[in-house]
Short mmCIF file of C-alpha atoms and ligand atoms in Angstrom, two decimals:
data_model
loop_
_atom_site.label_atom_id
_atom_site.label_comp_id
_atom_site.label_asym_id
_atom_site.label_seq_id
_atom_site.Cartn_x
_atom_site.Cartn_y
_atom_site.Cartn_z
CA MET A 1 0.32 0.13 0.02
CA THR A 2 1.56 3.27 -0.84
CA SER A 3 1.93 5.15 2.23
CA ILE A 4 1.13 9.52 1.45
CA ARG A 5 4.26 10.07 4.24
CA ARG A 6 6.40 7.94 3.51
CA HIS A 7 6.48 9.58 -0.72
CA LEU A 8 7.27 12.31 1.02
CA LEU A 9 9.69 11.50 3.45
CA MET A 10 11.36 9.65 0.57
CA GLY A 11 10.69 12.84 -1.90
CA LEU A 12 11.42 15.26 0.43
CA LEU A 13 14.89 14.01 1.61
CA GLY A 14 15.62 12.57 -2.03
CA ALA A 15 15.26 17.06 -3.06
CA LEU A 16 17.21 17.71 -0.39
CA THR A 17 20.14 15.56 -1.45
CA VAL A 18 20.10 16.53 -5.04
CA SER A 19 20.19 19.87 -3.83
CA GLY A 20 23.34 19.12 -1.13
CA LEU A 21 25.68 17.66 -4.14
CA VAL A 22 24.17 20.46 -6.89
CA ALA A 23 25.74 22.90 -3.56
CA ALA A 24 28.71 20.79 -3.11
CA ALA A 25 29.34 20.21 -7.21
CA GLY A 26 30.10 24.69 -6.94
CA VAL A 27 31.81 24.64 -4.30
CA TYR A 28 33.93 22.45 -5.43
CA LEU A 29 33.75 24.18 -8.94
CA GLN A 30 34.31 27.37 -7.00
CA ALA A 31 37.31 25.96 -4.42
CA ARG A 32 39.48 24.81 -7.48
CA ASP A 33 39.40 27.96 -9.81
CA GLU A 34 40.83 29.33 -6.23
CA VAL A 35 43.01 26.83 -5.33
CA ASN A 36 45.02 27.04 -8.69
CA ALA A 37 45.64 31.03 -9.38
CA LEU A 38 46.79 30.60 -5.25
CA PHE A 39 48.87 27.46 -6.05
CA ASP A 40 50.09 29.06 -9.31
CA TYR A 41 50.94 32.01 -7.31
CA GLN A 42 53.02 29.71 -5.04
CA LEU A 43 54.99 27.65 -7.66
CA GLN A 44 56.09 31.03 -9.22
CA GLN A 45 56.62 32.44 -5.90
CA ILE A 46 58.95 29.68 -4.66
CA ALA A 47 60.22 29.58 -8.70
CA LEU A 48 61.41 33.61 -8.10
CA ALA A 49 63.09 32.48 -4.89
CA LEU A 50 64.72 30.75 -5.38
CA ARG A 51 66.61 32.27 -9.14
CA ASP A 52 67.29 35.48 -6.93
CA HIS A 53 68.51 33.69 -3.57
CA THR A 54 73.14 33.68 -4.70
CA THR A 55 73.50 30.66 -1.82
CA THR A 56 70.30 28.17 -3.56
CA ALA A 57 70.99 25.42 -1.82
CA LEU A 58 69.79 27.02 1.31
CA VAL A 59 66.57 28.51 0.13
CA VAL A 60 66.40 25.03 -1.96
CA ALA A 61 66.58 22.99 1.35
CA SER A 62 64.20 25.17 3.49
CA THR A 63 61.49 25.85 0.06
CA ALA A 64 61.62 22.40 -0.43
CA GLN A 65 61.20 21.36 3.66
CA SER A 66 57.63 23.93 3.76
CA ASN A 67 55.92 22.37 0.72
CA ALA A 68 56.59 19.28 2.07
CA GLU A 69 52.83 18.29 2.34
CA GLN A 70 51.96 20.20 -1.26
CA GLU A 71 54.04 18.27 -2.98
CA VAL A 72 56.17 20.93 -5.07
CA VAL A 73 58.91 19.56 -7.09
CA ILE A 74 61.88 21.67 -7.45
CA GLN A 75 64.30 20.42 -9.84
CA ILE A 76 67.34 23.09 -11.26
CA TRP A 77 69.03 22.37 -14.49
CA ASP A 78 72.57 24.14 -15.52
CA ALA A 79 72.41 26.05 -18.49
CA ALA A 80 74.47 23.15 -20.55
CA GLY A 81 70.96 20.96 -19.39
CA LEU A 82 73.06 18.95 -16.50
CA HIS A 83 70.65 18.50 -13.73
CA LEU A 84 72.20 20.54 -10.86
CA TYR A 85 69.07 19.82 -8.46
CA HIS A 86 65.63 17.48 -7.73
CA SER A 87 63.71 18.48 -4.49
CA HIS A 88 63.02 14.43 -4.59
CA PRO A 89 65.32 12.19 -5.47
CA GLY A 90 62.95 9.40 -5.53
CA LEU A 91 60.94 10.74 -8.20
CA PRO A 92 62.51 10.82 -12.38
CA PHE A 93 63.08 14.22 -14.01
CA LEU A 94 59.75 15.68 -15.64
CA PRO A 95 60.89 17.08 -18.72
CA GLN A 96 62.02 21.27 -19.57
CA THR A 97 58.80 22.62 -19.85
CA THR A 98 58.31 26.38 -22.08
CA ALA A 99 59.16 29.50 -19.48
CA GLY A 100 55.70 30.12 -17.99
CA LEU A 101 53.18 28.07 -16.34
CA THR A 102 52.02 25.06 -17.97
CA THR A 103 50.54 22.03 -17.47
CA VAL A 104 52.09 18.76 -18.68
CA ALA A 105 50.91 15.57 -18.52
CA THR A 106 52.68 12.91 -17.37
CA PRO A 107 53.46 9.14 -16.44
CA TYR A 108 52.76 9.91 -13.04
CA GLY A 109 49.89 11.98 -13.83
CA THR A 110 48.60 15.56 -14.94
CA TRP A 111 51.49 18.06 -13.36
CA ARG A 112 51.38 22.47 -13.15
CA VAL A 113 54.32 23.43 -13.52
CA PHE A 114 56.38 26.76 -13.69
CA SER A 115 59.59 27.34 -15.47
CA LEU A 116 62.37 30.05 -15.16
CA ARG A 117 65.45 30.83 -16.47
CA GLY A 118 68.16 32.34 -13.77
CA VAL A 119 69.49 35.74 -14.52
CA GLY A 120 72.81 35.99 -15.60
CA TYR A 121 74.03 32.21 -15.52
CA ASP A 122 71.72 30.12 -17.21
CA HIS A 123 69.84 27.55 -14.97
CA VAL A 124 66.39 26.30 -16.03
CA ILE A 125 64.53 26.25 -12.73
CA GLN A 126 61.40 24.50 -12.55
CA VAL A 127 58.81 24.28 -9.56
CA ALA A 128 55.99 21.30 -10.27
CA GLN A 129 52.94 20.34 -8.82
CA PRO A 130 50.76 17.09 -8.59
CA MET A 131 47.37 18.43 -9.98
CA TYR A 132 45.44 15.81 -7.53
CA VAL A 133 46.54 17.67 -4.59
CA ARG A 134 44.88 21.20 -5.73
CA GLN A 135 41.58 18.68 -6.45
CA ALA A 136 41.66 16.52 -3.79
CA MET A 137 42.08 20.57 -1.90
CA ALA A 138 38.65 21.16 -3.73
CA ALA A 139 36.93 18.49 -3.08
CA GLY A 140 37.78 18.33 0.72
CA MET A 141 36.03 21.80 1.31
CA ALA A 142 34.01 20.52 -0.74
CA THR A 143 33.29 17.58 1.33
CA ARG A 144 33.34 20.39 4.36
CA THR A 145 30.25 21.94 2.88
CA LEU A 146 28.15 18.44 2.40
CA LEU A 147 29.38 16.63 5.60
CA PRO A 148 27.75 19.25 8.74
CA TRP A 149 24.58 19.15 6.28
CA LEU A 150 24.28 15.18 5.70
CA ALA A 151 24.50 15.02 9.81
CA THR A 152 21.42 17.08 9.53
CA MET A 153 19.90 14.06 7.93
CA PRO A 154 17.97 12.70 10.23
CA LEU A 155 17.80 15.31 12.25
CA LEU A 156 15.59 16.71 9.46
CA GLY A 157 13.42 12.93 8.13
CA GLY A 158 12.62 12.43 11.79
CA MET A 159 10.75 16.74 11.43
CA ILE A 160 9.46 15.59 7.91
CA TRP A 161 8.01 13.05 9.42
CA TRP A 162 5.81 14.40 11.94
CA LEU A 163 5.23 17.78 10.13
CA VAL A 164 3.66 15.26 7.19
CA GLY A 165 2.54 13.32 10.07
CA ARG A 166 0.22 15.97 11.64
CA GLY A 167 -0.71 17.23 8.25
CA LEU A 168 -2.03 13.90 7.03
CA GLN A 169 -4.52 14.17 10.48
CA PRO A 170 -7.04 15.67 9.70
CA LEU A 171 -8.27 13.26 6.69
CA ILE A 172 -7.26 10.52 10.13
CA ASP A 173 -9.68 12.16 12.02
CA VAL A 174 -11.87 11.40 9.16
CA ALA A 175 -11.96 8.23 8.22
CA GLN A 176 -12.12 7.86 12.00
CA ALA A 177 -15.28 9.40 11.93
CA VAL A 178 -16.92 7.87 8.88
CA SER A 179 -15.87 4.10 10.32
CA GLN A 180 -17.66 5.39 12.96
CA ARG A 181 -21.19 6.13 11.98
CA HIS A 182 -24.37 4.44 11.64
CA PRO A 183 -24.88 2.86 8.39
CA GLN A 184 -28.23 4.92 8.87
CA ALA A 185 -26.53 8.28 9.91
CA LEU A 186 -26.48 9.98 5.99
CA GLU A 187 -26.61 13.07 7.73
CA PRO A 188 -23.01 15.05 6.61
CA LEU A 189 -20.36 15.56 8.02
CA PRO A 190 -19.11 18.83 9.08
CA THR A 191 -17.07 20.88 7.41
CA THR A 192 -15.75 23.38 10.05
CA GLY A 193 -11.70 24.03 10.72
CA LEU A 194 -10.70 21.23 8.24
CA PRO A 195 -7.75 22.39 6.05
CA GLN A 196 -8.50 23.76 2.43
CA GLU A 197 -7.16 20.55 0.92
CA VAL A 198 -9.57 18.16 3.41
CA GLN A 199 -12.29 20.79 2.09
CA PRO A 200 -13.01 19.00 -1.61
CA LEU A 201 -13.04 16.03 -0.69
CA ILE A 202 -14.88 16.28 2.21
CA THR A 203 -17.36 18.11 0.52
CA SER A 204 -18.42 15.25 -2.55
CA LEU A 205 -18.57 12.69 0.64
CA ASN A 206 -21.27 15.11 1.68
CA GLY A 207 -22.59 15.34 -1.88
CA LEU A 208 -22.43 11.78 -2.33
CA LEU A 209 -23.87 11.35 1.18
CA GLN A 210 -26.58 13.48 0.47
CA ARG A 211 -27.77 11.56 -2.47
CA LEU A 212 -27.62 8.38 -1.41
CA ALA A 213 -29.92 9.75 1.69
CA ALA A 214 -32.40 10.33 -1.55
CA ALA A 215 -32.03 7.07 -3.67
CA LEU A 216 -33.21 4.67 -0.09
CA ALA A 217 -36.26 8.16 0.64
CA ALA A 218 -36.85 7.26 -3.05
CA GLN A 219 -36.49 3.49 -2.70
CA ARG A 220 -38.53 3.38 0.67
CA ALA A 221 -41.27 4.90 -1.84
CA PHE A 222 -41.40 3.20 -3.77
CA ILE A 223 -42.05 0.06 -2.13
CA ALA A 224 -44.46 1.29 0.07
CA ASP A 225 -46.36 2.48 -3.26
CA ALA A 226 -45.30 -0.62 -4.91
CA ALA A 227 -47.03 -2.77 -1.68
CA HIS A 228 -49.76 0.00 -1.06
CA ALA A 229 -49.83 -1.31 -4.75
CA LEU A 230 -49.73 -4.85 -4.48
CA ARG A 231 -52.71 -5.18 -1.40
CA THR A 232 -55.19 -3.66 -3.91
CA PRO A 233 -56.13 -6.97 -6.12
CA LEU A 234 -54.58 -9.42 -3.46
CA THR A 235 -57.02 -8.23 -1.04
CA ALA A 236 -59.77 -8.33 -3.94
CA VAL A 237 -57.82 -12.36 -4.44
CA HIS A 238 -59.02 -12.96 -1.17
CA LEU A 239 -62.31 -12.25 -1.24
CA GLN A 240 -62.91 -13.17 -4.48
CA THR A 241 -61.77 -16.72 -2.62
CA GLN A 242 -64.07 -16.51 -0.29
CA ILE A 243 -66.68 -16.28 -2.14
CA VAL A 244 -66.15 -19.28 -3.84
CA ALA A 245 -65.39 -21.77 -1.68
CA ARG A 246 -68.92 -20.48 -0.43
CA THR A 247 -70.95 -20.31 -3.00
CA SER A 248 -73.12 -22.75 -4.41
CA GLU A 249 -75.03 -21.53 -6.45
CA GLU A 250 -73.11 -21.92 -9.69
CA GLU A 251 -73.37 -18.90 -11.83
CA ALA A 252 -73.07 -16.51 -9.33
CA ARG A 253 -69.67 -18.91 -8.78
CA GLN A 254 -69.18 -18.11 -12.28
CA GLN A 255 -68.92 -14.83 -11.20
CA ALA A 256 -66.46 -14.72 -9.03
CA ILE A 257 -64.31 -17.09 -10.90
CA ALA A 258 -63.95 -14.52 -13.71
CA ALA A 259 -63.24 -11.20 -10.80
CA LEU A 260 -60.38 -13.91 -8.90
CA GLN A 261 -58.81 -14.41 -12.41
CA GLN A 262 -59.13 -10.44 -13.54
CA GLY A 263 -57.90 -10.08 -10.07
CA VAL A 264 -54.79 -12.58 -10.06
CA GLN A 265 -53.64 -10.88 -13.81
CA ARG A 266 -53.96 -8.04 -12.47
CA SER A 267 -51.60 -8.89 -9.41
CA THR A 268 -49.18 -10.72 -12.80
CA HIS A 269 -49.23 -7.70 -14.31
CA LEU A 270 -48.44 -5.06 -11.44
CA VAL A 271 -45.39 -7.39 -10.14
CA GLN A 272 -44.64 -7.71 -13.95
CA GLN A 273 -44.49 -4.06 -14.37
CA LEU A 274 -41.96 -3.73 -10.82
CA LEU A 275 -39.53 -6.87 -12.34
CA THR A 276 -38.93 -4.54 -15.81
CA LEU A 277 -38.63 -1.13 -13.16
CA ALA A 278 -35.93 -3.51 -11.27
CA ARG A 279 -34.74 -4.88 -13.81
CA LEU A 280 -34.34 -1.12 -15.80
CA ASP A 281 -32.57 0.43 -12.56
CA PRO A 282 -29.49 2.21 -13.73
CA GLU A 283 -27.43 1.06 -11.38
CA ALA A 284 -27.88 -2.53 -12.50
CA ALA A 285 -25.73 -3.93 -16.17
CA HIS A 286 -27.49 -3.67 -19.20
CA PRO A 287 -26.57 -5.81 -22.11
CA PRO A 288 -25.29 -3.43 -24.97
CA LEU A 289 -27.16 -0.96 -27.35
CA MET A 290 -27.19 -2.91 -30.82
CA PRO A 291 -28.56 -1.52 -34.06
CA MET A 292 -31.38 -3.30 -35.04
CA ALA A 293 -34.43 -1.74 -37.47
CA LEU A 294 -36.46 -0.32 -35.89
CA ASN A 295 -39.73 -1.70 -38.53
CA PRO A 296 -40.34 -5.09 -37.51
CA LEU A 297 -40.15 -4.71 -34.34
CA LEU A 298 -43.00 -2.05 -34.67
CA HIS A 299 -45.23 -4.02 -37.51
CA ALA A 300 -44.59 -6.81 -33.67
CA VAL A 301 -46.03 -4.75 -31.54
CA ILE A 302 -48.90 -3.42 -33.68
CA ALA A 303 -50.34 -7.69 -34.58
CA GLU A 304 -49.97 -7.98 -30.80
CA HIS A 305 -51.92 -5.27 -29.76
CA ALA A 306 -54.48 -5.05 -32.89
CA PRO A 307 -56.73 -7.63 -30.88
CA LEU A 308 -57.28 -5.74 -28.10
CA ALA A 309 -57.54 -2.00 -30.73
CA ALA A 310 -60.63 -4.75 -32.70
CA GLU A 311 -62.60 -5.37 -29.24
CA LYS A 312 -63.17 -1.52 -29.14
CA ALA A 313 -63.56 -1.03 -32.69
CA LEU A 314 -60.56 1.36 -32.81
CA ASP A 315 -58.35 1.66 -35.85
CA LEU A 316 -55.02 0.88 -35.03
CA GLY A 317 -52.53 1.21 -37.79
CA LEU A 318 -49.21 2.51 -38.79
CA ALA A 319 -49.32 5.97 -40.80
CA ARG A 320 -45.83 6.45 -41.88
CA ASP A 321 -43.13 3.25 -42.15
CA ASP A 322 -39.82 5.50 -43.65
CA PRO A 323 -37.23 2.90 -42.96
CA ALA A 324 -35.02 3.28 -39.31
CA CYS A 325 -31.42 2.44 -37.76
CA LEU A 326 -31.20 2.91 -34.70
CA ALA A 327 -28.02 1.16 -31.56
CA GLY A 328 -30.82 -0.33 -29.74
CA ASP A 329 -32.12 -2.35 -26.93
CA ALA A 330 -35.07 -4.59 -28.52
CA ASP A 331 -36.99 -6.29 -25.60
CA ASN A 332 -36.92 -2.65 -24.14
CA LEU A 333 -37.77 -1.22 -26.92
CA ARG A 334 -40.45 -3.65 -27.85
CA ILE A 335 -42.09 -3.05 -23.81
CA LEU A 336 -41.85 1.26 -24.20
CA PHE A 337 -43.54 1.09 -27.54
CA GLY A 338 -46.37 -1.63 -27.04
CA ASN A 339 -47.03 0.26 -22.94
CA LEU A 340 -47.66 3.86 -24.97
CA ILE A 341 -49.82 1.56 -27.72
CA GLU A 342 -51.28 0.10 -24.96
CA ASN A 343 -52.33 3.56 -23.82
CA ALA A 344 -53.68 4.46 -26.18
CA ILE A 345 -56.16 1.68 -26.92
CA ARG A 346 -57.04 1.42 -23.73
CA TYR A 347 -57.60 5.67 -23.03
CA THR A 348 -59.62 6.21 -26.67
CA PRO A 349 -63.28 5.91 -26.13
CA VAL A 350 -64.82 2.95 -28.78
CA GLY A 351 -64.57 3.86 -31.67
CA GLY A 352 -61.43 5.80 -31.69
CA ILE A 353 -57.80 5.78 -34.05
CA VAL A 354 -54.59 5.30 -33.07
CA ASP A 355 -51.85 6.34 -36.06
CA VAL A 356 -48.38 5.28 -35.24
CA ARG A 357 -45.77 7.24 -36.96
CA ILE A 358 -41.92 6.60 -37.55
CA THR A 359 -40.11 9.57 -39.05
CA SER A 360 -37.02 9.36 -40.64
CA THR A 361 -34.34 11.59 -41.16
CA PRO A 362 -31.04 12.44 -41.55
CA ASP A 363 -30.29 12.81 -37.41
CA ALA A 364 -32.88 11.73 -35.80
CA ILE A 365 -35.50 9.29 -36.25
CA HIS A 366 -38.78 9.95 -35.17
CA VAL A 367 -41.89 7.74 -33.31
CA GLU A 368 -45.14 8.94 -32.55
CA VAL A 369 -48.13 7.49 -31.13
CA ALA A 370 -51.37 9.49 -31.97
CA ASP A 371 -54.42 8.65 -30.35
CA THR A 372 -58.66 9.94 -30.35
CA GLY A 373 -59.18 10.49 -26.88
CA PRO A 374 -59.05 12.76 -24.15
CA GLY A 375 -55.57 13.87 -24.21
CA ILE A 376 -53.54 14.54 -21.30
CA PRO A 377 -53.58 18.99 -20.21
CA PRO A 378 -50.23 20.34 -20.23
CA GLU A 379 -50.62 20.93 -16.39
CA ASP A 380 -50.96 17.42 -15.96
CA ARG A 381 -47.79 16.44 -18.90
CA ALA A 382 -44.72 15.65 -16.38
CA ARG A 383 -46.62 14.74 -13.61
CA VAL A 384 -47.49 11.26 -15.88
CA PHE A 385 -44.21 10.10 -15.88
CA ASP A 386 -44.32 9.93 -12.26
CA ARG A 387 -44.31 5.22 -10.75
CA PHE A 388 -47.45 5.53 -9.57
CA TYR A 389 -48.90 8.42 -10.88
CA ARG A 390 -52.89 8.29 -12.67
CA ARG A 391 -55.31 10.69 -13.19
CA GLY A 392 -58.54 10.32 -11.53
CA GLY A 393 -61.70 9.62 -14.15
CA THR A 394 -60.71 8.10 -16.34
CA GLY A 395 -62.61 5.04 -15.90
CA VAL A 396 -59.99 2.37 -16.51
CA PRO A 397 -57.70 0.67 -14.19
CA GLY A 398 -54.28 0.25 -14.45
CA ASN A 399 -51.48 0.72 -11.70
CA GLY A 400 -49.45 4.55 -12.52
CA LEU A 401 -46.56 2.40 -13.55
CA GLY A 402 -47.04 2.02 -17.80
CA LEU A 403 -45.01 5.94 -18.91
CA ALA A 404 -42.50 5.30 -15.42
CA ILE A 405 -41.17 2.68 -17.57
CA VAL A 406 -41.28 4.13 -21.12
CA HIS A 407 -39.41 6.89 -19.65
CA THR A 408 -36.63 5.09 -18.26
CA ILE A 409 -36.10 3.18 -21.13
CA ALA A 410 -36.55 5.96 -23.56
CA THR A 411 -33.24 7.76 -21.30
CA ARG A 412 -31.17 4.18 -21.84
CA HIS A 413 -31.31 4.87 -25.43
CA HIS A 414 -31.31 8.49 -25.32
CA ALA A 415 -34.06 9.19 -26.87
CA GLN A 416 -36.45 12.69 -25.88
CA MET A 417 -39.69 12.01 -25.28
CA THR A 418 -43.05 14.39 -25.67
CA LEU A 419 -46.75 14.91 -25.12
CA GLY A 420 -48.73 17.06 -27.17
CA GLU A 421 -51.74 16.77 -29.33
CA ARG A 422 -53.27 16.23 -32.92
CA ASP A 423 -53.49 19.16 -34.96
CA SER A 424 -57.07 18.97 -34.18
CA GLY A 425 -55.80 19.76 -30.72
CA SER A 426 -57.78 16.48 -29.04
CA GLY A 427 -56.35 12.90 -28.43
CA LEU A 428 -52.73 12.70 -26.71
CA VAL A 429 -49.49 12.87 -28.47
CA VAL A 430 -46.14 10.83 -27.61
CA ARG A 431 -43.07 12.22 -29.53
CA LEU A 432 -39.80 9.88 -29.32
CA THR A 433 -36.42 11.15 -31.53
CA PHE A 434 -33.91 8.67 -31.45
CA PRO A 435 -30.47 9.83 -31.90
CA ARG A 436 -29.30 7.60 -35.43
CA ALA A 437 -26.69 5.27 -35.02
N1 ATP B 1 -52.70 7.68 -24.24
C1 ATP B 1 -53.75 8.31 -23.38
N2 ATP B 1 -55.13 9.08 -23.24
C2 ATP B 1 -54.65 9.56 -21.65
N3 ATP B 1 -54.76 9.43 -21.18
C3 ATP B 1 -53.37 9.12 -20.82
C4 ATP B 1 -52.73 8.39 -21.87
N4 ATP B 1 -51.59 7.25 -22.14
C5 ATP B 1 -51.21 7.45 -20.56
N5 ATP B 1 -52.34 8.81 -19.50
C6 ATP B 1 -52.43 9.29 -18.48
O1 ATP B 1 -51.28 9.28 -17.89
C7 ATP B 1 -51.51 7.96 -16.28
C8 ATP B 1 -50.56 7.64 -16.58
O2 ATP B 1 -49.66 6.72 -17.57
P1 ATP B 1 -49.25 4.82 -16.93
O3 ATP B 1 -49.49 4.05 -18.30
O4 ATP B 1 -47.93 5.74 -16.90
O5 ATP B 1 -49.92 4.91 -15.85
P2 ATP B 1 -51.26 3.99 -16.32
O6 ATP B 1 -52.02 2.82 -17.68
O7 ATP B 1 -52.36 4.95 -14.86
O8 ATP B 1 -50.92 1.88 -15.33
P3 ATP B 1 -50.11 1.27 -16.18
O9 ATP B 1 -49.22 0.43 -15.17
O10 ATP B 1 -51.29 -0.83 -15.76
O11 ATP B 1 -49.59 1.28 -17.87
C9 ATP B 1 -52.44 7.39 -16.79
O12 ATP B 1 -53.43 7.32 -15.82
C10 ATP B 1 -53.43 8.59 -17.59
O13 ATP B 1 -54.62 9.33 -16.80
MG1 MG B 2 -50.62 2.87 -18.76
#
């Protein structure tokens, strides 16, 4: 598991180490330049001192002594090129260089050399120093800069650990507050005194809790409504069974059995609608929408409802049938159009007309179900999509779930749905607009 604390500790210490190393490199480069300038000056001074003293050997001895740890090597040649003096007999003679300061690569490393000719007697005085002495000195300075800083690392690490822990405390407090909550406690978490960074988390958590509370309330209301709706036909069924059991008269018995059958049918219809709604729950997994032709599906739904329409002498048919393809779920679309056509048939008085129209345009497919019934007044058009909402005075039995199911399926198909009236101003026209596949 990743840890913000460990991550920050490692990140900050890493960044500090890198910056420390960069600073040390800077110190090294600067120290190297300064040490170079200083030692170059020293090499020159030694050579000049040697040239200007008559008692050469004495000076050489003392100078060589004092410069032992700086490894300054002194060589003197006479005018004929014969070796007169070498301060470090153990070392081979360096070759003679041109007059002045030069840097020479030799088999014993790189050396800085100052060469000078004596005045009057043509001695060649050469004072040399290996470059590694200077590099070691500059590196020593850089290390001495870095060391105290390195020594404070554990302290720094401890401070970062503690500070980050303190900074994260509000998150731990929030987690604790959430974990100690009762599952039913959906009131918002307090946001006062929270650091700016934690505030968005709590705000969105509170938003989620609010939506959860609303969803739970809606679900409770739905279960209560469903139970209420189921109780009516079931009570009727219960009564009819008692009548059937008690009545010996054949005609009354037949009537009771017919009523019983109707009650069972109504209950079955309601349970089916409830199952459909549960299946259409936005949270549930749905099969993907597949490209499909709408025309055969609507032909089938219309044919299925033809007997019901015939019972009421209604003229049910397809008034327009443009070829139409869309991305859809055939089972659900069958339920959608079935509900719309069933409503149209049930609410339209005997002898009326129910027209279905499929219109195809370049960017959409429109399906219209129009009837010559009482229609729905504009002020009620938004409410009829609510679950269990029914308009009174129609004299038609129902559960008030048909249009809620239609609306849910239409939404899943990204279809727009409007209710209107026919051009004559009467009847109901349900218009669905599907985006093209
Ligand atoms: N074609 C229509 N003409 C007039 N009113 C309609 C029409 N379709 C629906 N309505 C009104 O809208 C209300 C809701 O319709 P919905 O289909 O949701 O439920 P229902 O038909 O009452 O019951 P069911 O759940 O059995 O379909 C109905 O009660 C009815 O008043
Ligand atoms: Mg209905």
